[in-house]
Coordinates of C-alpha atoms in Angstrom, one line a residue:
M1 CA -14.7 -15.7 9.2
L2 CA -12.9 -12.6 10.3
G3 CA -14.1 -12.0 14.0
S4 CA -11.8 -9.4 15.2
P5 CA -8.8 -6.7 14.1
G6 CA -5.5 -8.1 13.0
I7 CA -6.3 -11.9 12.6
A8 CA -4.7 -13.2 9.5
S9 CA -4.7 -16.3 7.6
S10 CA -3.4 -19.4 9.1
G11 CA 0.6 -20.6 8.8
V12 CA 2.2 -16.7 9.9
G13 CA 4.1 -16.5 12.8
V14 CA 2.3 -14.4 15.4
G15 CA 3.8 -11.2 17.1
V16 CA 6.4 -11.3 14.1
V17 CA 7.0 -7.9 12.8
G18 CA 9.4 -7.6 9.7
A19 CA 12.0 -5.0 8.4
G20 CA 10.1 -2.2 6.8
T21 CA 7.8 -1.5 9.9
G22 CA 8.1 1.8 11.9
T23 CA 6.5 2.8 15.0
G24 CA 5.4 6.1 16.3
T25 CA 4.4 8.1 19.4
G26 CA 2.4 10.9 17.7
T27 CA -1.0 10.8 17.2
G28 CA -2.2 7.8 18.6
G29 CA -5.3 5.6 18.3
G30 CA -6.9 3.5 21.0
G31 CA -4.7 0.8 20.9
G32 CA -3.2 -0.9 24.0
S33 CA 0.1 1.5 23.1
G34 CA -1.6 4.5 22.4
G35 CA 1.2 4.7 19.4
W36 CA 1.1 4.1 15.8
K37 CA 2.5 2.2 13.3
E38 CA 3.8 2.7 9.9
H39 CA 4.7 -0.2 7.3
L40 CA 6.7 0.2 4.4
L41 CA 6.1 -2.4 1.8
D42 CA 8.9 -3.4 -0.8
E43 CA 8.7 -1.4 -4.3
V44 CA 6.4 -3.4 -6.4
P45 CA 7.8 -3.0 -10.6
V46 CA 4.8 -3.4 -12.6
A47 CA 3.7 -2.8 -16.2
A48 CA 1.5 -0.4 -17.0
E49 CA -1.7 -2.9 -18.5
D50 CA -1.0 -4.9 -14.8
V51 CA -1.0 -2.0 -12.4
G52 CA -4.4 -2.2 -11.5
D53 CA -4.3 -6.1 -10.8
A54 CA -1.4 -5.9 -8.6
V55 CA -2.5 -2.6 -6.7
T56 CA -6.0 -3.9 -6.0
C57 CA -4.6 -7.6 -4.6
L58 CA -2.5 -5.4 -1.7
L59 CA -5.2 -3.2 -1.2
H60 CA -7.7 -5.7 -0.5
T61 CA -5.4 -8.1 1.4
I62 CA -4.5 -5.1 3.8
L63 CA -8.4 -4.2 4.5
F64 CA -9.1 -7.9 4.9
T65 CA -6.9 -8.4 7.5
R66 CA -7.5 -5.0 9.2
A67 CA -11.3 -5.3 8.9
P68 CA -12.7 -4.2 12.1
G69 CA -15.4 -6.9 12.5
P70 CA -16.4 -10.1 10.9
V71 CA -15.7 -10.1 7.2
R72 CA -17.0 -13.5 4.9
P73 CA -13.8 -14.0 2.6
S74 CA -14.1 -14.1 -1.0
E75 CA -11.3 -15.6 -2.9
A76 CA -10.0 -13.9 -5.9
T77 CA -7.0 -14.5 -8.4
C78 CA -4.7 -11.9 -10.2
Q79 CA -5.8 -12.3 -14.0
A80 CA -2.2 -11.3 -14.7
F81 CA -0.3 -13.3 -12.1
P82 CA -2.7 -16.5 -11.9
N83 CA -0.5 -18.4 -9.3
I84 CA -1.5 -15.3 -6.8
T85 CA -4.6 -15.6 -5.0
Y86 CA -5.8 -12.9 -2.3
A87 CA -8.8 -12.4 -0.4
L88 CA -11.3 -9.9 -0.9
C89 CA -12.7 -7.6 1.1
A90 CA -16.2 -7.5 -0.1
V91 CA -17.7 -5.3 2.6
G92 CA -20.5 -3.0 1.2
D93 CA -19.0 -0.9 -1.6
V94 CA -15.4 -1.3 -0.5
S95 CA -14.3 -2.8 -4.2
R96 CA -15.7 -0.1 -6.0
K97 CA -13.6 2.4 -3.6
V98 CA -10.8 0.5 -4.2
D99 CA -11.1 0.5 -8.0
Q100 CA -11.6 4.5 -7.8
A101 CA -8.2 4.6 -5.7
V102 CA -6.6 2.1 -8.1
R103 CA -7.7 4.2 -11.2
S104 CA -6.8 7.8 -9.3
F105 CA -3.2 6.2 -9.2
E106 CA -3.0 5.0 -12.6
E107 CA -4.2 8.6 -14.1
A108 CA -1.8 10.3 -11.4
V109 CA 1.2 8.3 -12.5
A110 CA 0.2 8.8 -16.4
Q111 CA 0.3 12.2 -15.5
L112 CA 3.7 12.5 -14.0
G113 CA 4.9 10.5 -16.8
G114 CA 3.7 12.9 -19.1
S115 CA 5.8 15.8 -17.4
L116 CA 9.1 13.4 -17.1
A117 CA 8.5 13.0 -20.8
S118 CA 8.6 16.7 -21.7
A119 CA 11.5 17.1 -19.3
G120 CA 13.8 14.6 -21.2
S121 CA 14.1 12.4 -17.9
S122 CA 14.0 8.8 -17.8
Y123 CA 13.9 6.1 -15.2
V124 CA 15.8 2.8 -15.4
L125 CA 14.6 -0.1 -13.0
G126 CA 17.5 -1.5 -11.7
G127 CA 20.2 -3.0 -13.5
G128 CA 21.5 -5.3 -10.3
S129 CA 20.6 -8.8 -9.5
S130 CA 18.0 -10.8 -10.9
V131 CA 17.1 -12.5 -7.8
M132 CA 14.8 -10.5 -5.7
T133 CA 15.5 -10.6 -1.9
P134 CA 12.8 -12.5 0.0
Y135 CA 10.7 -11.0 2.9
G136 CA 12.4 -11.0 6.2
Q137 CA 16.0 -11.3 4.8
P138 CA 18.4 -8.3 4.6
A139 CA 18.2 -6.6 1.2
S140 CA 20.1 -3.6 -0.2
V141 CA 19.0 -0.3 0.5
H142 CA 16.3 0.9 -2.0
S143 CA 14.3 3.8 -2.5
I144 CA 11.7 5.0 -5.4
G145 CA 11.7 7.6 -7.9
G146 CA 15.5 6.5 -9.1
V147 CA 17.5 7.4 -6.4
G148 CA 18.1 3.8 -5.9
S149 CA 16.1 0.4 -6.2
S150 CA 16.3 -3.2 -5.4
S151 CA 14.5 -4.2 -8.7
S152 CA 16.1 -6.0 -11.2
S153 CA 14.9 -5.0 -14.9
N154 CA 16.5 -3.3 -17.4
V155 CA 13.1 -2.1 -18.9
R156 CA 13.5 1.7 -19.5
G157 CA 10.5 4.2 -19.2
A158 CA 8.9 4.0 -16.1
N159 CA 7.4 6.0 -13.3
S160 CA 7.1 5.8 -9.8
G161 CA 4.5 6.5 -7.0
C162 CA 3.2 5.6 -3.5
I163 CA -0.4 4.3 -2.4
V164 CA -0.9 4.8 1.3
V165 CA -3.8 3.6 3.3
T166 CA -4.4 5.2 6.5
F167 CA -6.6 3.8 9.3
F168 CA -7.8 6.1 11.9
E169 CA -10.6 6.8 14.5
R170 CA -12.7 9.8 14.8
K171 CA -12.7 11.4 18.2
V172 CA -15.1 14.5 18.9
K173 CA -13.6 17.1 21.3
K174 CA -16.2 19.7 22.8
A175 CA -15.1 23.2 23.7
L176 CA -16.8 26.4 25.4
F177 CA -18.8 24.3 27.8
G178 CA -20.2 21.3 25.3
L179 CA -21.4 24.1 23.1
M180 CA -19.1 23.6 20.1
S181 CA -17.2 20.6 19.3
N182 CA -14.2 19.8 16.9
E183 CA -13.5 16.3 15.4
E184 CA -10.3 14.9 14.8
K185 CA -8.8 12.0 13.1
A186 CA -6.5 9.9 15.5
V187 CA -4.0 8.0 13.0
F188 CA -3.0 4.5 14.4
E189 CA -1.6 2.6 11.4
K190 CA -0.4 3.9 7.9
W191 CA 0.5 1.4 5.0
I192 CA 2.8 2.5 2.1
L193 CA 2.9 0.5 -1.2
P194 CA 5.7 2.2 -3.4
V195 CA 4.8 1.1 -7.1
T196 CA 6.6 1.6 -10.2
V197 CA 5.3 1.5 -13.4
T198 CA 6.6 1.0 -16.7
S199 CA 5.0 2.4 -19.6
S200 CA 7.7 1.8 -22.5
P201 CA 6.0 0.6 -25.6
A202 CA 9.1 0.0 -26.9
A203 CA 10.1 -2.9 -24.4
S204 CA 10.5 -6.1 -25.9
Q205 CA 8.8 -9.2 -25.5
E206 CA 11.7 -10.6 -23.0
E207 CA 11.8 -7.9 -21.0
R208 CA 8.2 -7.8 -20.7
E209 CA 8.3 -11.2 -19.2
L210 CA 11.1 -10.4 -17.3
C211 CA 9.0 -7.5 -16.0
A212 CA 6.1 -10.2 -15.2
G213 CA 8.1 -12.4 -13.0
E214 CA 9.5 -9.5 -10.7
T215 CA 6.1 -8.3 -10.2
E216 CA 4.9 -11.8 -9.3
A217 CA 8.0 -12.3 -7.2
A218 CA 7.3 -8.6 -5.6
L219 CA 3.5 -9.5 -4.8
Q220 CA 4.3 -12.6 -3.1
N221 CA 7.1 -11.0 -0.6
A222 CA 4.3 -8.1 -0.2
L223 CA 1.6 -10.3 0.7
L224 CA 3.7 -12.2 3.1
H225 CA 4.8 -9.0 4.4
I226 CA 1.3 -7.9 5.2
L227 CA 0.2 -11.1 6.5
T228 CA 3.1 -11.0 8.8
A229 CA 3.0 -7.6 10.3
V230 CA -0.8 -7.7 10.6
Q231 CA -0.2 -9.8 13.3
S232 CA 0.8 -7.1 15.7
I233 CA -2.4 -5.9 17.0
E234 CA -1.5 -3.6 20.3
H235 CA -2.2 -0.5 18.5
I236 CA -5.4 -1.5 17.1
P237 CA -8.5 0.3 18.8
I238 CA -11.5 -1.6 20.2
A239 CA -13.9 0.9 18.3
M240 CA -15.1 1.2 15.1
Y241 CA -12.3 2.9 12.6
D242 CA -12.1 4.5 9.5
F243 CA -9.8 3.9 6.3
E244 CA -8.6 6.2 3.5
I245 CA -6.4 5.5 0.6
R246 CA -4.2 8.6 -1.1
T247 CA -1.5 8.5 -3.6
Y248 CA 1.8 10.6 -3.5
N249 CA 4.7 10.9 -6.1
T250 CA 7.4 10.4 -3.9
L251 CA 8.4 8.1 -0.7
E252 CA 9.0 10.9 0.9
E253 CA 5.8 13.1 0.6
A254 CA 4.4 9.5 1.7
Q255 CA 6.3 9.3 5.1
V256 CA 7.3 12.8 5.9
G257 CA 3.8 14.7 4.6
S258 CA 0.9 14.5 6.8
S259 CA -1.5 11.7 6.1
Y260 CA -4.4 14.0 5.6
G261 CA -2.5 16.4 3.4
G262 CA -2.5 16.9 -0.3
G263 CA -1.6 13.6 -2.3
L264 CA -1.1 12.9 -5.6
G265 CA -4.2 12.9 -7.8
S266 CA -7.7 13.1 -6.5
A267 CA -8.5 13.5 -2.5
S268 CA -8.9 10.8 -0.3
V269 CA -11.0 7.8 -0.8
R270 CA -13.0 6.7 2.7
L271 CA -13.6 3.1 2.4
M272 CA -16.2 3.1 5.6
P273 CA -18.9 5.0 6.5

């Protein structure tokens, strides 16, 4: 049972937040520090046919470990990556809404791929070492969208995007002697999941197997990152809070743009009533 925010699975060091975690003092939540945190996961390269499986795994892990109340765990296994299991956040219709967010991401990346193809543009994954740097160890600087990447496959034809999970409180402020009220969203945590979807139908079996191996290693790193980062709970509010999921086409938009600005694809997905 998950009895309080920030309680992750056993075997993860308490209070350790690794690379890719940022802090801010802008719009605060109700946590002890009054600030907010941003967690940037390493890029996950994944074949188009497996993107739903990979992204669903990460989203459910984040939502389960940040559930604001007791959640009965339900274990799931990635169909495309049987060595990877994760805990489903099976609360209400969360699974349905996660599926909706994943479909929106797939559609958005597909549309972006069409525009890139018409412009004669192509993205190449990596080209460097075939060994993925484990989470918590120094890695080469990387970003998404072809500016530079830590991925190592030579599979051509890929589209990049980011899925952003935002946690926030709803705060009502009254004005005009209490006759009017405005609702504000106070963000206290944001997770950025960079994903590169390989979509080349001409990829050989060897390339597809290489991509699958990279994806599995990237997912393992991402899960370790999540389970380590969630141990930091000083910024988590005591009151109930909400979730939103948005998709963006670049890392810059996901980081610099407003958490509630226009994202890539459909509008945000509310995960709690």
